XYZ file of C-alpha atoms in Angstrom:
741
model
C -9.694 110.670 99.690
C -7.944 110.135 103.040
C -4.599 110.107 101.281
C -5.351 113.485 99.763
C -6.446 114.774 103.164
C -3.118 113.684 104.616
C -1.377 115.558 101.832
C -3.265 118.679 102.865
C -2.223 118.163 106.461
C 1.418 117.638 105.526
C 1.477 120.766 103.426
C -0.121 122.747 106.255
C 2.666 121.741 108.578
C 5.653 121.963 106.279
C 5.047 125.051 104.201
C 4.454 128.697 104.977
C 1.411 130.519 103.756
C 2.527 132.873 101.030
C -0.941 133.758 99.803
C -1.252 137.537 99.971
C -3.787 138.780 102.478
C -4.682 142.425 102.847
C -4.824 143.534 106.472
C -6.648 146.612 107.717
C -7.072 147.801 111.272
C -10.852 147.356 111.261
C -10.915 143.630 110.498
C -12.423 141.261 113.078
C -10.006 140.637 115.925
C -9.755 138.550 119.062
C -8.010 139.468 122.292
C -5.601 136.572 122.755
C -2.391 135.623 124.535
C 0.783 134.534 122.738
C 4.136 133.993 124.445
C 2.592 135.231 127.727
C 1.714 138.557 126.100
C -1.774 139.893 125.467
C -2.221 140.684 121.781
C -5.030 141.511 119.392
C -5.033 139.134 116.416
C -6.893 139.536 113.146
C -9.089 136.532 112.325
C -9.855 134.854 108.999
C -12.056 131.995 107.861
C -10.691 128.740 106.480
C -12.333 126.101 104.294
C -11.043 122.697 103.297
C -12.810 121.293 100.243
C -15.561 123.899 100.753
C -16.167 122.880 104.367
C -15.582 125.516 107.020
C -13.139 124.513 109.723
C -14.682 125.551 113.051
C -12.526 125.896 116.141
C -12.828 127.536 119.537
C -9.600 129.364 118.662
C -10.119 130.654 115.111
C -7.493 130.951 112.369
C -5.559 134.185 112.867
C -3.099 136.472 111.141
C 0.109 136.482 113.180
C 2.705 139.194 112.578
C 6.128 137.587 112.272
C 9.203 139.478 111.073
C 7.002 142.381 109.904
C 4.816 140.105 107.760
C 1.382 138.674 108.508
C 1.231 134.863 108.428
C -1.935 132.791 108.654
C -1.912 130.403 111.620
C -4.515 127.677 112.051
C -5.357 125.262 114.904
C -3.620 121.998 114.112
C -6.194 119.863 115.958
C -9.017 121.021 113.691
C -7.072 120.168 110.529
C -5.838 116.847 111.878
C -9.359 115.866 112.901
C -10.610 116.576 109.384
C -7.768 114.519 107.884
C -8.458 111.572 110.194
C -5.143 111.873 112.012
C -4.569 111.489 115.754
C -3.049 114.279 117.818
C -1.219 113.944 121.133
C 0.057 116.758 123.348
C 3.086 116.463 125.650
C 3.053 119.364 128.079
C 6.483 118.508 129.491
C 8.267 118.747 126.145
C 5.814 121.267 124.632
C 5.405 119.006 121.613
C 2.478 117.994 119.427
C 2.642 114.591 117.723
C 0.420 113.927 114.697
C 0.102 110.368 113.420
C -1.625 109.150 110.275
C -0.943 105.754 108.714
C 2.852 105.489 108.362
C 3.557 109.211 108.830
C 4.541 110.831 112.141
C 4.906 114.595 112.473
C 6.339 116.204 115.627
C 5.970 119.944 116.202
C 7.692 121.790 119.037
C 6.184 125.005 120.349
C 8.261 128.101 119.474
C 10.488 126.064 117.154
C 10.672 126.320 113.376
C 12.012 122.751 113.177
C 9.469 120.011 112.476
C 10.279 116.285 112.444
C 8.647 114.192 109.720
C 9.317 110.484 110.253
C 12.425 111.440 112.209
C 13.811 113.813 109.582
C 14.290 117.471 110.546
C 12.675 120.017 108.264
C 12.716 123.795 108.610
C 9.450 125.622 108.223
C 9.877 128.236 105.456
C 10.603 131.734 106.762
C 11.204 129.956 110.081
C 7.703 130.648 111.370
C 7.401 128.497 114.512
C 4.399 126.705 115.933
C 2.689 128.809 118.600
C 0.197 128.358 121.416
C -2.557 130.944 121.045
C -4.829 131.301 124.075
C -8.326 132.685 123.518
C -11.209 132.624 125.996
C -8.994 130.603 128.357
C -8.379 127.920 125.719
C -4.831 127.324 124.537
C -4.438 125.740 121.099
C -1.383 124.823 119.056
C -1.342 126.946 115.892
C 0.757 126.299 112.787
C 1.305 128.201 109.522
C -1.252 127.436 106.846
C 0.380 126.326 103.630
C 0.518 128.102 100.348
C -0.144 124.955 98.403
C 1.942 124.661 95.250
C 0.506 123.329 92.022
C 3.137 120.597 92.003
C 1.256 118.969 94.906
C -2.048 119.147 93.083
C -3.561 121.436 95.731
C -4.996 124.879 95.228
C -5.266 127.877 97.522
C -7.610 130.797 96.997
C -8.603 133.913 98.897
C -12.226 135.093 99.019
C -12.074 138.798 99.840
C -15.815 139.140 100.430
C -15.816 136.580 103.250
C -12.109 136.819 104.245
C -11.703 133.096 103.663
C -8.608 131.090 102.769
C -9.895 128.259 100.570
C -7.956 124.989 100.281
C -9.197 122.527 97.658
C -8.002 119.076 96.616
C -8.793 118.344 92.940
C -10.024 114.893 92.039
C -7.232 112.684 90.619
C -6.952 112.349 86.868
C -8.622 109.228 85.460
C -6.110 108.861 82.621
C -2.355 108.538 82.516
C -1.995 111.642 80.338
C 1.039 113.580 81.559
C 0.176 116.778 83.395
C 1.288 119.867 81.436
C 3.796 122.225 82.976
C 2.092 124.416 85.548
C 2.140 128.186 85.140
C 2.958 130.845 87.671
C 0.141 132.737 89.332
C -0.601 135.044 86.411
C 1.051 133.138 83.533
C -1.240 132.165 80.603
C -1.678 128.646 79.242
C -2.583 127.348 75.813
C -1.091 127.831 72.371
C -2.719 130.211 69.898
C -3.108 129.491 66.217
C 0.023 131.097 64.788
C -1.779 132.452 61.735
C -4.652 134.108 63.551
C -3.560 134.714 67.119
C -6.768 132.952 68.269
C -6.821 130.149 70.811
C -8.288 127.612 68.406
C -11.754 126.049 68.410
C -13.481 126.540 71.810
C -13.661 122.867 72.825
C -12.764 121.244 76.119
C -10.681 118.075 76.481
C -13.769 115.934 75.837
C -14.632 117.738 72.620
C -17.498 119.747 74.120
C -17.897 123.394 73.182
C -16.744 125.926 75.754
C -19.778 127.908 76.913
C -18.058 131.276 77.468
C -15.804 133.319 75.218
C -14.014 136.556 76.064
C -14.017 138.515 72.811
C -13.037 142.047 73.816
C -12.033 144.265 76.751
C -12.799 147.968 76.989
C -12.359 150.525 79.769
C -14.525 153.648 79.996
C -14.950 156.294 82.691
C -17.954 157.423 84.704
C -16.535 160.683 85.966
C -13.146 159.631 87.333
C -14.229 156.049 88.032
C -13.340 153.278 85.532
C -15.884 150.802 84.168
C -14.422 147.601 82.678
C -16.554 145.925 80.018
C -15.800 142.302 79.065
C -17.474 141.182 75.823
C -18.699 137.612 76.459
C -22.158 137.512 74.761
C -23.459 135.518 77.737
C -23.397 135.643 81.510
C -20.252 133.969 82.821
C -19.641 132.340 86.190
C -16.583 133.810 87.890
C -14.435 133.741 91.020
C -12.534 136.647 92.531
C -9.428 137.253 94.595
C -7.583 140.292 95.872
C -3.790 140.614 95.851
C -1.599 143.249 97.469
C 1.832 144.776 96.954
C 0.926 145.815 94.339
C -2.862 146.061 94.628
C -4.744 143.877 92.141
C -8.237 142.508 91.648
C -8.406 139.056 90.043
C -11.436 137.760 88.126
C -11.339 134.157 86.909
C -13.977 133.566 84.222
C -14.876 129.891 84.516
C -15.494 127.630 81.497
C -14.391 130.468 79.251
C -11.896 130.737 76.399
C -9.929 133.788 75.329
C -10.897 134.388 71.684
C -10.498 138.081 70.849
C -12.460 139.533 67.926
C -9.373 141.581 67.059
C -6.355 139.203 66.925
C -4.008 142.197 67.034
C -4.946 142.731 70.691
C -3.249 139.441 71.633
C 0.413 140.125 72.424
C 3.360 137.863 71.642
C 3.275 136.520 75.204
C -0.364 135.448 74.583
C -1.800 138.080 76.915
C -4.157 140.987 76.359
C -3.291 144.332 77.934
C -5.562 147.398 77.981
C -4.358 150.720 79.397
C -7.077 152.586 81.284
C -7.828 156.249 80.526
C -6.425 158.692 83.080
C -7.975 158.152 86.518
C -6.978 157.692 90.159
C -8.165 154.072 90.511
C -6.914 151.800 87.719
C -3.825 151.693 85.504
C -4.120 148.513 83.419
C -6.390 145.558 82.660
C -4.580 142.336 81.742
C -6.003 139.013 80.599
C -4.775 135.547 79.647
C -5.911 131.958 79.201
C -5.004 130.990 82.757
C -6.095 127.332 82.545
C -7.005 125.007 79.664
C -8.654 122.059 81.423
C -11.028 123.345 82.583
C -10.822 126.560 80.589
C -10.393 129.636 82.780
C -9.681 133.164 81.569
C -7.983 135.353 84.154
C -8.600 139.108 84.143
C -6.274 141.196 86.327
C -7.001 144.792 87.311
C -3.890 146.730 88.367
C -5.087 149.214 90.997
C -3.497 152.258 92.570
C -5.206 151.608 95.948
C -7.512 148.952 97.448
C -10.903 149.483 95.812
C -14.289 147.789 95.878
C -16.133 146.460 92.854
C -19.531 145.374 91.603
C -19.865 142.921 88.697
C -23.012 142.411 86.623
C -24.106 141.254 83.185
C -25.464 143.774 80.660
C -28.044 141.902 78.563
C -28.246 144.662 75.961
C -24.537 144.709 75.126
C -23.646 141.109 76.032
C -20.930 142.269 78.415
C -19.799 141.394 81.899
C -19.428 144.822 83.505
C -17.024 145.511 86.374
C -17.674 148.809 88.134
C -15.021 150.009 90.532
C -16.904 151.424 93.485
C -15.849 152.898 96.767
C -16.357 150.682 99.792
C -17.363 151.849 103.230
C -15.569 149.237 105.327
C -16.384 150.341 108.857
C -18.257 152.935 110.892
C -17.338 153.142 114.557
C -17.292 155.274 117.687
C -14.032 156.462 119.194
C -12.902 159.083 121.650
C -10.125 161.580 121.001
C -8.909 163.345 124.127
C -12.124 162.242 125.923
C -14.354 163.743 123.204
C -16.711 161.757 120.946
C -15.584 161.002 117.408
C -17.267 159.176 114.502
C -14.771 157.288 112.317
C -15.701 156.119 108.805
C -13.215 153.894 106.978
C -13.179 153.017 103.300
C -11.779 153.892 99.903
C -11.947 157.339 98.288
C -14.123 159.011 100.938
C -13.684 162.507 99.531
C -17.249 162.735 98.217
C -19.407 163.109 101.330
C -22.119 165.370 102.708
C -23.054 166.209 106.307
C -26.567 167.216 107.252
C -28.059 168.118 110.630
C -31.620 166.854 111.072
C -32.600 169.150 113.925
C -30.070 169.533 116.721
C -29.998 165.917 117.922
C -29.337 163.969 114.730
C -26.457 164.036 112.266
C -26.697 162.366 108.856
C -23.577 161.549 106.850
C -23.940 160.651 103.166
C -20.915 158.971 101.567
C -21.558 159.280 97.846
C -20.594 156.920 95.016
C -20.062 154.204 97.636
C -21.566 150.954 98.858
C -21.156 148.942 102.049
C -18.412 146.343 101.806
C -20.391 143.066 101.581
C -17.632 141.205 103.402
C -17.747 143.451 106.460
C -21.277 143.852 107.831
C -21.670 146.860 110.132
C -24.010 146.424 113.079
C -26.155 149.256 114.397
C -24.762 150.256 117.777
C -26.066 151.971 120.898
C -23.081 153.898 122.271
C -24.365 156.027 125.142
C -21.414 158.390 124.781
C -20.984 161.955 125.906
C -22.520 163.199 122.629
C -23.124 160.166 120.398
C -26.003 157.971 121.572
C -26.363 155.503 118.676
C -25.144 154.819 115.131
C -27.156 153.314 112.273
C -25.785 152.485 108.823
C -27.581 151.688 105.565
C -26.682 151.490 101.895
C -28.204 150.741 98.511
C -28.000 147.314 96.910
C -25.927 147.709 93.736
C -28.091 146.125 91.049
C -27.640 146.119 87.293
C -29.637 149.308 86.767
C -27.892 151.623 89.203
C -25.356 154.159 88.061
C -22.408 155.131 90.212
C -24.074 158.416 91.146
C -27.018 156.498 92.636
C -24.824 154.502 95.009
C -24.643 155.972 98.504
C -24.080 154.964 102.134
C -26.169 156.752 104.771
C -25.021 156.990 108.376
C -27.434 158.281 111.020
C -25.981 159.439 114.336
C -28.485 160.043 117.139
C -27.138 162.507 119.696
C -27.485 162.812 123.460
C -27.365 166.589 123.463
C -27.840 169.492 121.105
C -25.069 169.975 118.563
C -24.769 172.693 115.937
C -23.033 172.467 112.580
C -20.310 174.763 113.959
C -19.439 172.154 116.595
C -18.495 169.557 113.965
C -14.912 169.315 112.715
C -13.930 166.880 109.931
C -10.528 165.381 109.114
C -9.518 163.061 106.257
C -6.455 160.843 106.487
C -5.290 157.364 105.470
C -8.651 156.112 104.203
C -10.539 157.561 107.169
C -13.192 160.242 107.503
C -12.923 161.448 111.112
C -15.850 163.516 112.375
C -15.188 165.288 115.677
C -18.526 165.999 117.370
C -17.192 168.513 119.918
C -15.108 170.869 117.825
C -11.540 170.877 116.555
C -9.381 168.490 118.593
C -7.129 170.037 121.202
C -3.362 169.801 120.945
C -0.642 169.733 123.564
C -1.686 166.381 124.983
C -3.186 163.045 123.937
C -5.295 160.724 126.081
C -6.212 157.387 124.496
C -7.502 153.956 125.425
C -4.881 151.358 124.521
C -6.801 148.274 125.669
C -9.891 147.308 127.608
C -8.000 147.798 130.881
C -5.211 150.179 129.832
C -4.820 153.772 128.655
C -2.032 156.236 127.880
C -1.647 159.961 128.617
C 1.001 161.949 126.740
C 1.950 165.554 127.461
C 3.803 166.942 124.425
C 6.814 169.116 125.189
C 8.360 171.731 122.930
C 11.874 170.584 123.784
C 13.759 168.246 126.067
C 13.144 168.691 129.782
C 13.030 166.957 133.168
C 9.680 165.863 134.634
C 8.525 164.668 138.042
C 5.755 162.155 138.835
C 4.585 161.546 142.405
C 1.801 159.324 143.711
C 0.035 160.789 146.722
C -0.829 158.798 149.836
C -3.982 156.776 149.181
C -2.967 156.129 145.593
C -5.808 157.912 143.814
C -4.010 161.199 143.093
C -0.965 161.473 140.839
C 0.931 164.781 140.595
C 2.930 165.503 137.458
C 5.282 168.499 137.454
C 6.350 170.017 134.099
C 8.297 173.187 133.142
C 5.775 175.908 132.236
C 7.860 177.284 129.371
C 8.037 173.852 127.711
C 4.337 172.975 127.693
C 1.151 174.263 126.056
C -1.738 172.526 127.852
C -5.095 173.848 126.540
C -7.299 173.007 129.545
C -7.592 173.827 133.231
C -9.989 170.971 134.031
C -10.436 167.859 131.882
C -13.402 165.695 132.926
C -12.337 162.225 131.782
C -14.644 159.943 133.813
C -13.724 156.640 132.174
C -12.636 153.362 133.783
C -9.144 154.765 134.459
C -9.347 158.443 135.366
C -11.814 160.730 137.128
C -10.452 164.102 135.971
C -7.252 166.094 135.420
C -6.824 169.549 136.968
C -3.999 171.849 135.891
C -2.435 174.271 138.395
C 0.691 176.444 138.481
C 3.440 176.257 141.078
C 3.836 179.182 143.479
C 6.863 180.528 141.629
C 5.127 180.159 138.245
C 7.952 178.070 136.812
C 6.083 174.757 136.689
C 2.732 173.369 135.620
C 1.240 170.691 137.860
C -1.207 168.120 136.479
C -3.313 166.689 139.305
C -4.534 163.365 137.899
C -7.335 161.749 139.893
C -7.478 158.023 139.093
C -10.129 155.372 139.727
C -9.639 152.722 142.446
C -7.344 149.900 141.361
C -5.481 151.991 138.779
C -1.700 151.734 138.616
C 0.589 154.123 136.724
C 3.882 153.483 134.961
C 6.203 156.062 133.429
C 8.934 156.015 130.890
C 12.110 158.053 131.148
C 11.546 161.313 133.058
C 14.891 163.040 132.463
C 16.013 164.848 129.330
C 13.039 163.790 127.186
C 10.670 165.865 125.079
C 7.349 164.163 125.854
C 6.038 162.791 129.143
C 4.186 159.475 128.761
C 2.060 157.880 131.503
C 0.647 154.346 131.169
C -2.435 153.432 133.251
C -3.692 149.935 134.093
C -6.828 149.108 136.096
C -6.189 145.819 137.887
C -9.793 145.662 139.149
C -11.302 145.338 135.656
C -10.745 141.635 135.093
C -14.066 141.211 133.243
C -13.856 144.215 130.909
C -12.115 142.161 128.237
C -15.217 139.949 128.015
C -18.018 140.927 125.632
C -21.438 139.444 126.392
C -24.237 139.503 123.819
C -27.662 139.548 125.495
C -30.479 138.448 123.209
C -34.003 139.305 124.367
C -36.057 136.640 122.591
C -38.862 137.500 120.142
C -39.957 141.152 119.754
C -41.964 143.386 117.448
C -44.431 141.385 115.376
C -43.342 138.193 117.185
C -44.788 138.266 120.724
C -43.574 134.793 121.658
C -45.761 132.913 124.115
C -48.757 134.673 125.707
C -49.737 133.650 129.234
C -53.341 132.367 129.579
C -54.440 134.400 132.613
C -52.411 137.608 132.881
C -51.927 137.801 129.096
C -48.229 138.480 129.511
C -46.332 138.760 126.237
C -43.138 136.752 126.415
C -41.294 139.394 124.381
C -41.953 142.017 127.089
C -40.808 139.753 129.933
C -37.654 138.840 128.004
C -36.763 142.462 127.283
C -37.208 143.677 130.852
C -34.983 140.903 132.199
C -32.417 141.526 129.436
C -32.192 145.249 130.202
C -31.689 144.581 133.902
C -29.101 141.881 133.133
C -27.204 144.365 130.985
C -27.178 146.916 133.808
C -25.899 144.369 136.318
C -23.293 142.899 133.950
C -21.910 146.331 133.121
C -21.783 147.156 136.824
C -19.715 143.984 137.291
C -17.280 145.209 134.627
C -18.398 143.298 131.515
C -18.970 144.861 128.130
C -22.474 144.121 126.874
C -24.224 144.301 123.512
C -27.981 143.740 123.200
C -29.567 142.416 120.013
C -32.577 144.619 120.774
C -33.291 147.297 123.362
C -36.901 147.996 122.402
C -39.950 146.223 121.001
C -38.598 145.492 117.523
C -38.300 142.327 115.460
C -34.805 140.939 114.858
C -34.238 137.932 112.591
C -32.642 134.806 114.029
C -29.712 134.901 111.598
C -29.123 138.554 112.478
C -28.992 137.740 116.189
C -26.287 135.132 115.671
C -24.583 137.168 112.957
C -24.040 140.280 115.052
C -22.588 138.205 117.900
C -20.126 136.607 115.468
C -19.271 139.934 113.899
C -18.519 141.491 117.271
C -16.383 138.526 118.324
C -18.407 138.073 121.501
C -17.169 135.835 124.301
C -20.628 134.616 125.355
C -24.149 134.610 123.851
C -27.171 134.499 126.191
C -30.686 134.329 124.736
C -33.434 135.059 127.273
C -36.860 133.399 126.987
C -39.903 132.272 128.952
C -41.312 128.790 128.383
C -44.770 127.533 127.418
C -46.389 124.101 127.138
C -49.767 122.476 126.572
C -49.656 121.061 130.120
C -50.096 123.623 132.882
C -48.316 121.471 135.477
C -44.921 121.756 133.763
C -42.659 124.217 135.540
C -39.075 125.152 136.254
C -35.952 126.483 134.584
C -34.770 124.993 131.294
C -31.434 125.653 129.598
C -30.951 124.864 125.911
C -27.584 124.419 124.228
C -26.090 123.215 120.959
C -24.467 119.768 121.479
C -20.983 120.800 120.416
C -19.574 117.651 122.010
C -21.194 115.667 119.169
C -19.667 117.831 116.435
C -15.910 117.233 116.008
C -15.574 120.595 114.251
C -17.247 122.579 117.062
C -14.894 123.096 119.981
C -17.240 125.149 122.177
C -18.018 123.886 125.666
C -21.761 124.557 125.463
C -22.879 121.699 127.708
C -20.590 122.834 130.502
C -21.951 126.364 130.104
C -25.546 125.087 130.204
C -24.897 123.116 133.385
C -23.601 126.230 135.135
C -26.556 128.366 134.006
C -29.094 125.722 134.995
C -27.598 125.347 138.457
C -27.248 129.089 139.150
C -30.659 130.071 137.767
C -32.424 127.393 139.835
C -30.553 128.479 142.957
C -31.056 132.231 142.472
C -34.749 131.976 141.554
C -35.549 129.261 144.072
C -37.239 127.501 141.170
C -37.624 123.911 140.073
C -35.171 122.456 137.570
C -37.068 121.381 134.464
C -34.138 120.114 132.378
C -30.989 120.808 130.375
C -31.876 120.285 126.735
C -29.504 119.708 123.789
C -30.907 121.245 120.575
C -28.946 121.028 117.338
C -31.279 122.910 114.998
C -31.856 126.229 116.819
C -30.257 128.990 114.743
C -28.974 131.200 117.556
C -27.251 128.211 119.162
C -26.021 126.460 116.018
C -24.761 129.503 114.096
C -22.996 131.359 116.896
C -19.236 130.858 117.078
C -18.880 131.484 120.807
C -20.342 129.506 123.750
C -24.116 130.070 123.665
C -27.232 129.107 125.607
C -30.953 129.834 125.690
C -32.298 130.285 129.201
C -36.015 129.612 129.762
C -36.788 131.401 133.049
C -40.034 129.581 133.775
C -43.358 128.530 132.235
C -45.897 131.218 131.341
C -48.433 128.388 131.112
C -47.902 127.346 134.741
C -50.176 129.410 137.055
C -47.568 129.846 139.785
C -44.720 130.763 137.457
C -46.989 132.984 135.354
C -47.698 135.016 138.496
C -43.997 135.174 139.385
C -42.907 136.175 135.871
C -45.366 139.054 136.083
C -43.566 140.572 139.092
C -40.632 142.977 139.012
C -38.903 141.117 141.848
C -38.824 137.778 140.010
C -37.578 139.428 136.841
C -34.832 141.167 138.820
C -33.850 137.829 140.349
C -33.740 136.265 136.878
C -31.360 139.006 135.736
C -29.215 138.464 138.823
C -29.139 134.734 138.104
C -27.842 135.447 134.608
C -25.071 137.619 136.069
C -24.181 135.009 138.696
C -24.037 132.334 135.992
C -21.844 134.454 133.741
C -19.333 135.247 136.483
C -19.209 131.629 137.620
C -18.647 130.439 134.047
C -15.669 132.715 133.431
C -14.173 132.051 136.859
C -14.599 128.286 136.477
C -13.257 128.294 132.921
C -9.840 129.312 134.212
C -9.440 125.896 135.837
C -11.941 123.767 133.893
C -10.126 124.196 130.583
C -6.514 123.199 130.112
C -4.155 123.788 127.247
C -4.442 121.143 124.562
C -3.296 120.878 120.924
């Protein structure tokens, strides 16, 4: 087993991942640093022999020479393989040793030494240090494992997981047959019938599944693929791009068509779909013979979702191509609120105003992409207050017309149907809540601490930019006859700008944009002479915490009151929520971004609390609770954490985080210190992927602390302690954590 693990490790280091991965802009990302540059990197999951590889810096998609390559943390893989890893900061080299094999990687070099021999990583993708949440890790290309090494690579689209598996070694000395290419069939048909012989496996047992026929019909314009199998078949899926394909591998199944004429000379079956805008061809072959696997390939025109079920009445596996809603999010376009819906074939939609403060959007013939859960969000925007998303579960009895995604947008002010302007482009449905977007300029957030303002000119011209004394007013002078600016006063009021006021010079020849910026904002310009457009880049140096996202979890809620104090009858859920709301206010005032798992008295499942934090890619998870015990003399602050130091696959520094929270909460509250408690079975601590703690603010069953927890002042202090702890953790992390492989 260890030898096979070493083989996996070697392949990871020496080969480039060539497995196709579709990348869209709405996939989960992390804000990281590579080559001293801040970048946003798409993340993916990775399993090795069906075990998830957990790391404080997750596997990422790294764009190299205009292609996305999967990079993984070498320490996590080496640990799984039983190898030792050493880091030399002076030479920027990682040395991996296992048995009689030594591998030396050099950061930013595509040359790797294996037992002293130089090898070039394919496509010359070098090892990189990726820094995330102040942790620098050595990342290497994940291998596309060739069949000649006996290793298999798969891609699970639903969970965005690269799956590496190591098959068990053969027990006999039977020579291995020649391996096929990715879509090449195996097996030899009976020459007289075109069938693939008697459906028996290598041990003489009958194959359970048989693919007997393939038909494609249409529901409207949408294809339905029907695979005649006479029984329900276990299957695996993959998605390929360039060109777009959906792959279905029917396990323990033999290709045995009822009509031998449908089997072509190359031993494949090919069915041309009726005219539609989704699917061109369905192809099938006997992909493997031991075990028997039939591969079905759908050649698509664009990325499309699917739902597969078994029709008992007809004995068919039925693949329905359905439209996916991949993401629903809030954006701003030129300071105005916009709802963006992303997915496939979004043409069939309906807007409906429910009164003047609620918009409902129905995306028809669509389902939510199961691999991309969409969390309900409270926005607090200029117009959009919150967004909720729901969809039907596609079961065997639903027709395409019954599938629908419903999006509810609660508004902060009255909006009429005439105010709403809709655009469709590049797989997006863009709903402008404040009328048709203005032209002539573009203001956009380019990062958590950066933004860009562009004034579009009609031709080439010279511009002037001057920063007034005091630094919070920038004057931009532009030729009047070259510009068409649609506003006199633009109230921006974000973290960069206060407002922009347009005036005209005394001679009428120039427009002057008076840009009032927030404290700490710096401006940079591109070329100002003989250019068509004027571009201003803004950076707020005072917003060092805005890149950090904190998830605040108010424990219990709804039907779960938590502990109830014996004298004042305080419900723990109410105490938790009040402290959480105040902590959010204080954290946002300090510059952090904050998401709350609940903002009212509702029940939220434990898995959902951890799940939304993972989905959002949070930097810190804080669950707020009040304690209770059978003994009334127990008192003080308690901090719970998952013992990541005992799990070699969990690289979080939870204990260090817990120590900081315990110390700061005790100091801020003037309370006793009960204990720091390692708990390995609590869902919100175990399942979260970022550093996480549960803070118990005091005992509701202790008379003194019950009285304190019932006061607004103590609750405010508890919220302040959470803020103090959070700031101290991020400040201390800059020096506590050092780069390691």
